[in-house]
PDB file of C-alpha atoms in Angstrom:
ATOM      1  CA  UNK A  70      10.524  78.904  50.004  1.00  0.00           C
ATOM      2  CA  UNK A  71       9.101  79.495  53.790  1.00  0.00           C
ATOM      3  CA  UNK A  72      10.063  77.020  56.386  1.00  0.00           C
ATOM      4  CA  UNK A  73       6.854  76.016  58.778  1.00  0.00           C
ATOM      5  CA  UNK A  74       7.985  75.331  62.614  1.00  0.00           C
ATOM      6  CA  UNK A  75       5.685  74.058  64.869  1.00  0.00           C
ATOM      7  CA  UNK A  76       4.425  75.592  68.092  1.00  0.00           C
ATOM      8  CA  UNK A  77       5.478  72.910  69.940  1.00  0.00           C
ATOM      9  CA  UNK A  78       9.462  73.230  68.862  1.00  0.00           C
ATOM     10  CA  UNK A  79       8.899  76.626  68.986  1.00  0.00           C
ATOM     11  CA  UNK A  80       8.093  75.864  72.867  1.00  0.00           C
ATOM     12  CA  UNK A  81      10.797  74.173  73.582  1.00  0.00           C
ATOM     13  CA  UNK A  82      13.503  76.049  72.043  1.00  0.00           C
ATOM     14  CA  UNK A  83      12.287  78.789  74.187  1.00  0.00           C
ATOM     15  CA  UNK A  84      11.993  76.706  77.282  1.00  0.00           C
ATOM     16  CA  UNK A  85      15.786  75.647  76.828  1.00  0.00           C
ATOM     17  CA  UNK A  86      16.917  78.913  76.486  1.00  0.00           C
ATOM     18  CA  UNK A  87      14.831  80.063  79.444  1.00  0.00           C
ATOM     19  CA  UNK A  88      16.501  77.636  81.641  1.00  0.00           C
ATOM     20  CA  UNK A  89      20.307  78.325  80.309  1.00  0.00           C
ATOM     21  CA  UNK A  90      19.847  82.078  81.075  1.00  0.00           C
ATOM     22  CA  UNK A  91      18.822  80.641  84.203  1.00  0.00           C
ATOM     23  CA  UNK A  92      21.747  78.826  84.928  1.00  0.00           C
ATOM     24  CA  UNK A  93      24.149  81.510  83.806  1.00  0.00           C
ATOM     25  CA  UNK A  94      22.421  83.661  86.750  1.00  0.00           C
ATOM     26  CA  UNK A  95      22.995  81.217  88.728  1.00  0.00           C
ATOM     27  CA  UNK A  96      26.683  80.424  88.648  1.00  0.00           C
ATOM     28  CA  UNK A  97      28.284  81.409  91.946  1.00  0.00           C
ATOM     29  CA  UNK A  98      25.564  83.715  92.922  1.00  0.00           C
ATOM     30  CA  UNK A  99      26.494  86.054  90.549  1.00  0.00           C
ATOM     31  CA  UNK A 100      24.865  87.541  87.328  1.00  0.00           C
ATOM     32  CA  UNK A 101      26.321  86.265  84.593  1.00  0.00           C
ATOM     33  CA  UNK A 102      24.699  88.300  81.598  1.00  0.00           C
ATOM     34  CA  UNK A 103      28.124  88.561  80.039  1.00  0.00           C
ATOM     35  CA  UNK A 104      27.612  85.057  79.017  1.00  0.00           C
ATOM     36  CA  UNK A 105      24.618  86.195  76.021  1.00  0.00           C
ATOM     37  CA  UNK A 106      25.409  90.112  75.926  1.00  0.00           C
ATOM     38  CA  UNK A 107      29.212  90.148  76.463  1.00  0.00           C
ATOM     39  CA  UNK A 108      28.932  92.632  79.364  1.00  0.00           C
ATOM     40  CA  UNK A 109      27.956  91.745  83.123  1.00  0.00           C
ATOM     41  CA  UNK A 110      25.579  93.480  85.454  1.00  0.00           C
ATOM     42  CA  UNK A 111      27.291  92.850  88.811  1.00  0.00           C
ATOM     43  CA  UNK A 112      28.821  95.139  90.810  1.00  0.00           C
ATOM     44  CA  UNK A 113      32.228  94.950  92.183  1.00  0.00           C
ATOM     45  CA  UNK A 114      34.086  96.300  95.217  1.00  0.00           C
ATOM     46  CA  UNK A 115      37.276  98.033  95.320  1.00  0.00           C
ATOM     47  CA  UNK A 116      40.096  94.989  95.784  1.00  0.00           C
ATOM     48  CA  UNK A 117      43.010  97.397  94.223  1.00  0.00           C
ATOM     49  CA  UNK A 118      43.955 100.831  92.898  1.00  0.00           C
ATOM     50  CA  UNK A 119      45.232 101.307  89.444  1.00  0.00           C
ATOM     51  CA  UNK A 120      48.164 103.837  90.127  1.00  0.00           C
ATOM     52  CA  UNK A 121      52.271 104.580  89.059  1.00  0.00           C
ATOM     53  CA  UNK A 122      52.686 105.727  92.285  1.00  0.00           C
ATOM     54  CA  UNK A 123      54.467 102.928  94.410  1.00  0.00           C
ATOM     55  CA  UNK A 124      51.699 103.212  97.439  1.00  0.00           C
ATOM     56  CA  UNK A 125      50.185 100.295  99.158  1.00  0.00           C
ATOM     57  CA  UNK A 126      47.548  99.725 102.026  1.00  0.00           C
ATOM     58  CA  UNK A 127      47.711  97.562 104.623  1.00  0.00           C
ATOM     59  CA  UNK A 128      44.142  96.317 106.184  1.00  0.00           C
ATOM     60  CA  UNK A 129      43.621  94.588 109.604  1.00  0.00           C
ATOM     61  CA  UNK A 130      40.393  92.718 110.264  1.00  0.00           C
ATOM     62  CA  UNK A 131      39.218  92.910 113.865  1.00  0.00           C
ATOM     63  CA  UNK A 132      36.653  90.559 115.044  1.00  0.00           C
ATOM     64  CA  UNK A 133      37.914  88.224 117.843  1.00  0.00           C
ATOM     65  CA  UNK A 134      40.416  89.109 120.320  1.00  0.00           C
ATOM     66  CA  UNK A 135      42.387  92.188 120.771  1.00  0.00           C
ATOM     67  CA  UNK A 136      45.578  91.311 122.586  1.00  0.00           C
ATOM     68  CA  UNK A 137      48.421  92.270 119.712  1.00  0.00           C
ATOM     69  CA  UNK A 138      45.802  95.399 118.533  1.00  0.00           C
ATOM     70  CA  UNK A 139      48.002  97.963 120.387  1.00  0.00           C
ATOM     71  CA  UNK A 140      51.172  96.283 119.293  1.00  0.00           C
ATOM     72  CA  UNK A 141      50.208  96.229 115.940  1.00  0.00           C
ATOM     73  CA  UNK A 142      49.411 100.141 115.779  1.00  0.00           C
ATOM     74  CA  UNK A 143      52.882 100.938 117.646  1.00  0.00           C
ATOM     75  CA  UNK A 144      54.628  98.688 115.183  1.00  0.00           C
ATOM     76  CA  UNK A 145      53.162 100.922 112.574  1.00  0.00           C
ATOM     77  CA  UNK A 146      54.506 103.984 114.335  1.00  0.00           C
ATOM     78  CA  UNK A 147      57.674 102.605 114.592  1.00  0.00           C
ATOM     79  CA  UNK A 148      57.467 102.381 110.640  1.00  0.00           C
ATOM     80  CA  UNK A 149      55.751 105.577 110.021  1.00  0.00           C
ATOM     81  CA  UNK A 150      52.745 103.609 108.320  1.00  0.00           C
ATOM     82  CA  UNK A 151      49.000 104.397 109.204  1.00  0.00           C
ATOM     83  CA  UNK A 152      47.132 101.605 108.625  1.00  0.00           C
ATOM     84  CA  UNK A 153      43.694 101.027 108.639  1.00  0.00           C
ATOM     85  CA  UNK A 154      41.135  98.440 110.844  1.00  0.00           C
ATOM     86  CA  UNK A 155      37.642  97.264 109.726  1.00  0.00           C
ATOM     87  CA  UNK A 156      35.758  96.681 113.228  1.00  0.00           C
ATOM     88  CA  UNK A 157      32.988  94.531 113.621  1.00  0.00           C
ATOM     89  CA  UNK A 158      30.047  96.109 116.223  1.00  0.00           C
ATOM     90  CA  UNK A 159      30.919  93.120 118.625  1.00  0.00           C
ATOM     91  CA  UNK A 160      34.596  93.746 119.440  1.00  0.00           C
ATOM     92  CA  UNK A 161      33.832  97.627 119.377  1.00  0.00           C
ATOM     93  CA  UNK A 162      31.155  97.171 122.117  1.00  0.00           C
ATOM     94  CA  UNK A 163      33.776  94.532 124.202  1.00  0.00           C
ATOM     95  CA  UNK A 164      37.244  96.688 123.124  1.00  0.00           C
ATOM     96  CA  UNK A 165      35.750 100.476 123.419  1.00  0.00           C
ATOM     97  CA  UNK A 166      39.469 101.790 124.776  1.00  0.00           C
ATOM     98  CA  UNK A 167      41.260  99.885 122.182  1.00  0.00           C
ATOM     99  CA  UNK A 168      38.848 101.605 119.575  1.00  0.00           C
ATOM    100  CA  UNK A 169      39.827 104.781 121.315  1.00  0.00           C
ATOM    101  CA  UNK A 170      43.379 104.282 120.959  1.00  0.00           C
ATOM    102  CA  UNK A 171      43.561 103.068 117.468  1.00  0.00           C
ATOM    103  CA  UNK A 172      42.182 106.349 116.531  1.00  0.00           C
ATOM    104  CA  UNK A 173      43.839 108.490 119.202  1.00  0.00           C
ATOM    105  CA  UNK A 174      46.951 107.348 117.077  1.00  0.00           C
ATOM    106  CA  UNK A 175      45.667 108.626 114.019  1.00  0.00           C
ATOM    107  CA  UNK A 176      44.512 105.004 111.889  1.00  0.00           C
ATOM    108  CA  UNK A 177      41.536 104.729 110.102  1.00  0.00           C
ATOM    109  CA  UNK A 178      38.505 102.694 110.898  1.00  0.00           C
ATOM    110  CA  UNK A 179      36.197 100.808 108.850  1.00  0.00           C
ATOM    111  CA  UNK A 180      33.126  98.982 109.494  1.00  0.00           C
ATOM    112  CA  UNK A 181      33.150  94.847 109.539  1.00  0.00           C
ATOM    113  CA  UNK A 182      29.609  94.551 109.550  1.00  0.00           C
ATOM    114  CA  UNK A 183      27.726  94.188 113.549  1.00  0.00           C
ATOM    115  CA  UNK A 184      27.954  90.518 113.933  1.00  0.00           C
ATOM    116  CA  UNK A 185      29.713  89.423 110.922  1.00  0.00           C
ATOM    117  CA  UNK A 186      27.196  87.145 109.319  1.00  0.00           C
ATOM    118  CA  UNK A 187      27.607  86.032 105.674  1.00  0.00           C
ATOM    119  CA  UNK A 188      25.681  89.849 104.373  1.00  0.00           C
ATOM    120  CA  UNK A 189      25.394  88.439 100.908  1.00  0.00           C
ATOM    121  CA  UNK A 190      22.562  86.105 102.447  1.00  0.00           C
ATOM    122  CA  UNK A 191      20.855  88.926 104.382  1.00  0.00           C
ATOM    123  CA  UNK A 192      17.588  90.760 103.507  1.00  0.00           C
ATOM    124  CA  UNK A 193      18.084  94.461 102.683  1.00  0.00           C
ATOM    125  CA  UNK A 194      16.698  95.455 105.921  1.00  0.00           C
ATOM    126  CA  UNK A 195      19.261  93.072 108.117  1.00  0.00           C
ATOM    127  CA  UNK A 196      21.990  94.803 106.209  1.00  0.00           C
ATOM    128  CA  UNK A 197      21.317  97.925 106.593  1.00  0.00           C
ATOM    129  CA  UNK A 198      20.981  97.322 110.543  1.00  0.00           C
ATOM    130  CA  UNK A 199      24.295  95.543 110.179  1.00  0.00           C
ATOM    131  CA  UNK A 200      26.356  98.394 108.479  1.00  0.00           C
ATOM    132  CA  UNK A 201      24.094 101.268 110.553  1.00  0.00           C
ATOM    133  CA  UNK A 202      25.049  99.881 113.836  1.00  0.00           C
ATOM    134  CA  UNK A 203      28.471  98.949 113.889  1.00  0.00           C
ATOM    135  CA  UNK A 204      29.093 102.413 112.276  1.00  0.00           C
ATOM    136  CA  UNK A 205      27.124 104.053 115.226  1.00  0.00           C
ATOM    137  CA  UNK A 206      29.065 102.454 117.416  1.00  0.00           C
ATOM    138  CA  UNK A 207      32.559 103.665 116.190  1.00  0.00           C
ATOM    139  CA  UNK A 208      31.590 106.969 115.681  1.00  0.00           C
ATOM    140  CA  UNK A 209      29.792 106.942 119.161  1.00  0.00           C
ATOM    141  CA  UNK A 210      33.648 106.432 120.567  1.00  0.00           C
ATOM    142  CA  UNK A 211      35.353 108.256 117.743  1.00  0.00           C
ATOM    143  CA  UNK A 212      33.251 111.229 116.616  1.00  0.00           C
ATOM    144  CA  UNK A 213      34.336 110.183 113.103  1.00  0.00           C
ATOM    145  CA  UNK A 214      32.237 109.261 110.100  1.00  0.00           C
ATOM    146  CA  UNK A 215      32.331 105.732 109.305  1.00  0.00           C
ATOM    147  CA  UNK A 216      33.415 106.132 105.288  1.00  0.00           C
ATOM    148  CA  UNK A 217      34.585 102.356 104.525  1.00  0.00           C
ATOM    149  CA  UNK A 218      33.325  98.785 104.554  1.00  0.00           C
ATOM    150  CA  UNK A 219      34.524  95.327 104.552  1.00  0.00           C
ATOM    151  CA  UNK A 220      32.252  92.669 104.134  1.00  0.00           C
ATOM    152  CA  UNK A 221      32.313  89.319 106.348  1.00  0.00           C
ATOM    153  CA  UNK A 222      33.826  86.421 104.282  1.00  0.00           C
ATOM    154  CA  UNK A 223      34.676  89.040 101.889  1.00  0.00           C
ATOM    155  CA  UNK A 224      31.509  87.934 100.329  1.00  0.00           C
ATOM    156  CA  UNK A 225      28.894  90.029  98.718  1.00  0.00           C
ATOM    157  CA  UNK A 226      26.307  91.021  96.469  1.00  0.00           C
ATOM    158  CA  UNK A 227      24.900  94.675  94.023  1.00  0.00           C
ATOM    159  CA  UNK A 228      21.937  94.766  97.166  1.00  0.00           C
ATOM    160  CA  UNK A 229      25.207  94.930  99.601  1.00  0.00           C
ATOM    161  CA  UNK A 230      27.295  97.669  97.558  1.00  0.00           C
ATOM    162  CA  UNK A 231      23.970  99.380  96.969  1.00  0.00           C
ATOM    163  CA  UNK A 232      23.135 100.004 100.419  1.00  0.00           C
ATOM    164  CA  UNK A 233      26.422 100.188 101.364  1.00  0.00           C
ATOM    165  CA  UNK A 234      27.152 103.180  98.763  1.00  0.00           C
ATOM    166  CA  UNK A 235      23.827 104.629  99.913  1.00  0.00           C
ATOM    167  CA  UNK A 236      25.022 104.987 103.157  1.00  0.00           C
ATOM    168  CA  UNK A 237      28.178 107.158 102.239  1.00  0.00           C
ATOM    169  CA  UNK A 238      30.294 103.675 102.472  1.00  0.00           C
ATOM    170  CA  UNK A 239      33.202 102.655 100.010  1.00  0.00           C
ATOM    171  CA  UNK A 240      32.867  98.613  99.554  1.00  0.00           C
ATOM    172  CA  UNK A 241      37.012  97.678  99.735  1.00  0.00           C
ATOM    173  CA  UNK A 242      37.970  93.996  99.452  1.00  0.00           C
ATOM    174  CA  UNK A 243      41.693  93.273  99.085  1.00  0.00           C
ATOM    175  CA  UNK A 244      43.796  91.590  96.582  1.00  0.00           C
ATOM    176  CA  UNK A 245      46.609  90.441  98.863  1.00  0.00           C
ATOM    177  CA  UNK A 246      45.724  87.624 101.220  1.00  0.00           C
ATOM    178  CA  UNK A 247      48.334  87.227 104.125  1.00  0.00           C
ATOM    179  CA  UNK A 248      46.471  84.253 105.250  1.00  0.00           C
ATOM    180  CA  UNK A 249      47.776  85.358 108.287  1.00  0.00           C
ATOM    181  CA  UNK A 250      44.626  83.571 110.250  1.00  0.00           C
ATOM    182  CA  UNK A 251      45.075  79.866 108.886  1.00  0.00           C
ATOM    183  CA  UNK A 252      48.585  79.881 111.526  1.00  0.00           C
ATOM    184  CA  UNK A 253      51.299  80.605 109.094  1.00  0.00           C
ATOM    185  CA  UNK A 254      54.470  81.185 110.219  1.00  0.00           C
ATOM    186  CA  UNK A 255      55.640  84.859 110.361  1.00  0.00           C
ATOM    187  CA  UNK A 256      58.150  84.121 107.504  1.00  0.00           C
ATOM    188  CA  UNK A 257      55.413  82.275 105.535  1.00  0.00           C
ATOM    189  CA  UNK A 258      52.996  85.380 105.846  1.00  0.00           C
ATOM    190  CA  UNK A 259      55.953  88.033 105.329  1.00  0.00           C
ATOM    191  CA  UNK A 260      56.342  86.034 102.173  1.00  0.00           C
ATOM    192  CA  UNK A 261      53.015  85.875 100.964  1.00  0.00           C
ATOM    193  CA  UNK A 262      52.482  89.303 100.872  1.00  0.00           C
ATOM    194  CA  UNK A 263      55.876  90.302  98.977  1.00  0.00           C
ATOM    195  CA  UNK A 264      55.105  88.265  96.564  1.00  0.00           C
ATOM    196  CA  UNK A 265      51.948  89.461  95.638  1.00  0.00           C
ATOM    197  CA  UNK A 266      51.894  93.079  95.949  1.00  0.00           C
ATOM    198  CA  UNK A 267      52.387  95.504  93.401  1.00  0.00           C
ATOM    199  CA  UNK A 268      51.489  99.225  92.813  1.00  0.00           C
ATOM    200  CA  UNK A 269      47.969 100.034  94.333  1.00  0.00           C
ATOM    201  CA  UNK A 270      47.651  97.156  96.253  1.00  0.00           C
ATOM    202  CA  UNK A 271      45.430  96.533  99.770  1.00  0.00           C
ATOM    203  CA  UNK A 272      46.412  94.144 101.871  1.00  0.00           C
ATOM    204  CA  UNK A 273      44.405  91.815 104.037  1.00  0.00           C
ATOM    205  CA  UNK A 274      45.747  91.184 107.950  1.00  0.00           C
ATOM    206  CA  UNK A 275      43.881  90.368 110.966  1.00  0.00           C
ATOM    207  CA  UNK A 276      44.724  92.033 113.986  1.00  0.00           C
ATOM    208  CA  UNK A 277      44.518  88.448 116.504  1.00  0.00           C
ATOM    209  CA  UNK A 278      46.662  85.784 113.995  1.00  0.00           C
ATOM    210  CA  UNK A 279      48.864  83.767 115.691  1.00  0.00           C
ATOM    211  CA  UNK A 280      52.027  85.337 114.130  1.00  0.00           C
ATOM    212  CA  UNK A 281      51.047  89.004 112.740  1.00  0.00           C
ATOM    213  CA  UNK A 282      53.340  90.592 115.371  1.00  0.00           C
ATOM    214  CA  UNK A 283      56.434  88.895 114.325  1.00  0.00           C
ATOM    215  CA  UNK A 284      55.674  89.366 110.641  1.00  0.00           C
ATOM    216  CA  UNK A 285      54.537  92.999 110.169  1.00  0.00           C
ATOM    217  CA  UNK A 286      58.138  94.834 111.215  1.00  0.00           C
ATOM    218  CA  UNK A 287      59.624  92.244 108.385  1.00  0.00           C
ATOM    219  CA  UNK A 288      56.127  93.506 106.034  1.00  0.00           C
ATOM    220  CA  UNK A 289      57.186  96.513 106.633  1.00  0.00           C
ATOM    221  CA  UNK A 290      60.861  96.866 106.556  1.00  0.00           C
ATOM    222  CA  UNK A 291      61.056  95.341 103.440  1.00  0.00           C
ATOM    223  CA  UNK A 292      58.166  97.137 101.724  1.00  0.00           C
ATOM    224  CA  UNK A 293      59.763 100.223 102.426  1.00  0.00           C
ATOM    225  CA  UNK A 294      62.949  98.996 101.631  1.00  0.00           C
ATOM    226  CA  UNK A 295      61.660  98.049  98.052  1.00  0.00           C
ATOM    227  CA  UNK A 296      60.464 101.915  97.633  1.00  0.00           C
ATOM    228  CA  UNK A 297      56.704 101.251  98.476  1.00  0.00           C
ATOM    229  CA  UNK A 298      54.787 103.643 100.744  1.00  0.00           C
ATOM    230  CA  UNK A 299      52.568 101.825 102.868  1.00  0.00           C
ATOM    231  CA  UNK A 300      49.205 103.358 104.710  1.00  0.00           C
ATOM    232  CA  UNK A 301      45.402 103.307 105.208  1.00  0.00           C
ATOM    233  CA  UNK A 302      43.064 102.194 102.961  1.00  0.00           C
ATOM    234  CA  UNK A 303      41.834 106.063 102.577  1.00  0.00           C
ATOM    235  CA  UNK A 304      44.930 107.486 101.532  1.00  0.00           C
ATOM    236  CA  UNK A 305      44.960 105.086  98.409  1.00  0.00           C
ATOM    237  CA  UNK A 306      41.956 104.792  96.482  1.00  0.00           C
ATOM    238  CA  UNK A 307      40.088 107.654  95.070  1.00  0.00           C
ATOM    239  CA  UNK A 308      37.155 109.238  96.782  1.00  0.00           C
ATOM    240  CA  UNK A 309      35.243 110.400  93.550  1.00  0.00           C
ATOM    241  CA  UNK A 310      35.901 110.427  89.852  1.00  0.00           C
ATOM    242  CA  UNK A 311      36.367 106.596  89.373  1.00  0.00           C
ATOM    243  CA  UNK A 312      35.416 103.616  87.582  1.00  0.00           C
ATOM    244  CA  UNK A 313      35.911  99.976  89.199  1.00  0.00           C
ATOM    245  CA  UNK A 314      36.112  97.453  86.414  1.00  0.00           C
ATOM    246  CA  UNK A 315      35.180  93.825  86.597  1.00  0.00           C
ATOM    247  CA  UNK A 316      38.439  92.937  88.358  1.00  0.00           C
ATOM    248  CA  UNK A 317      37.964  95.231  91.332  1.00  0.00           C
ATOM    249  CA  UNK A 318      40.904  97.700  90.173  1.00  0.00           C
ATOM    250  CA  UNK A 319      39.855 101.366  90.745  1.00  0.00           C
ATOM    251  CA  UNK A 320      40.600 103.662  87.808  1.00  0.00           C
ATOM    252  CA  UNK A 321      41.047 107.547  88.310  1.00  0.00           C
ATOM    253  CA  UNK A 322      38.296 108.937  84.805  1.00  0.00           C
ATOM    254  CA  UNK A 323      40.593 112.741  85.326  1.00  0.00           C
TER     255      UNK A 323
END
């Protein structure tokens, strides 16, 4: 027995599907092909490391003021933590001798985009003038090769990580928020962060927040205390022979 379906149903069971797969695209600006396939097509930055070893990062965003910078990186000393900063071209052009002296103390510097604009919204060429220029500019005061990224907003997209990666740059989000920047007490921050760190974990500071000087000896005292060693972004994750799965955690493949 042979079922006849009209062209016409035919039509519209094919425009409904059409405009779900749409949707599904759709959904927070991401691909969403996982929905039909059961696998997804978009790539993810590095927001942890997937390691026994009890070694953190801890990450300071720079992009408006730089009055606590040099407190924070002799804090740091006083712990015997390197640490690094993502930069953003602005407050490198206006804060050259605090770039300088970061470095000169042996942190690590990332880029922060030029201007920090939302990149995810940007046309491959404006990104690529973004990340090229800031990095010019640190290695201009440095003499270093710019080898990590954060983006603005933490928000991005596969044309961001693609250029980014083309350009020798390792995408790394976080996946401890001190939410230092919203005014939180030092305690409250201090807080935060123990309670959500773990083995392999970065940590997300800003180097201006109201209270990040009184909080980071307590960060630190009491990371240590707890057995963790805590230092730049670079000497956590891997620099080849990884996978990053859909969660951000970076996975040694030796």
């Amino acid at each position: 027995m042979f079922c006849v379906v009209k062209s016409k149903t035919i039509k519209y069971v094919l425009v409904v599907l059409l405009a779900t797969i749409i949707l599904a695209i759709s959904i927070n600006g991401a691909v969403s092909a996982e929905v039909f396939f059961g696998y997804s097509t978009r790539k993810v930055p590095i927001y942890c490391v997937d390691t026994t070893e009890q070694q953190v990062a801890i990450s300071f965003d720079a992009a408006w003021g730089a009055d606590k910078t040099k407190q924070i990186v002799d804090i740091c000393k006083e712990y015997n933590v390197r640490a690094t900063f993502f930069l953003v071209g602005f407050w490198v052009d206006k804060y050259a001798d605090m770039v300088k002296y970061i470095d000169d103390n042996g942190f690590e510097i990332g880029t922060h985009s030029n201007t920090h604009p939302d990149m995810a919204k940007l046309s491959t060429e404006a990104i690529d003038q973004e990340l090229t220029k800031c990095s010019d500019l640190i290695t201009n005061i440095t003499g270093k090769k710019v080898e990590l990224f954060r983006a603005p907003f933490g928000s991005y997209n596969n044309s961001l990580l693609d250029i980014a990666e083309s350009k020798g740059l390792k995408t790394i989000q976080w996946d401890v928020d001190s939410l230092d920047w919203k005014g939180l007490s030092a305690e409250a921050i201090t807080i935060r962060v123990l309670n959500g760190v773990k083995n392999g974990s970065i940590i997300l500071c800003h180097n201006n927040s109201d209270h990040i000087v009184e909080a980071l000896p307590m960060i630190l005292d009491r990371l240590i205390k707890k057995g963790y060693k805590v230092g730049a972004v670079g000497d956590l994750i891997y620099k080849d022979n990884y996978t990053i799965d859909r969660t951000g955690l970076q996975k040694s493949t030796i």
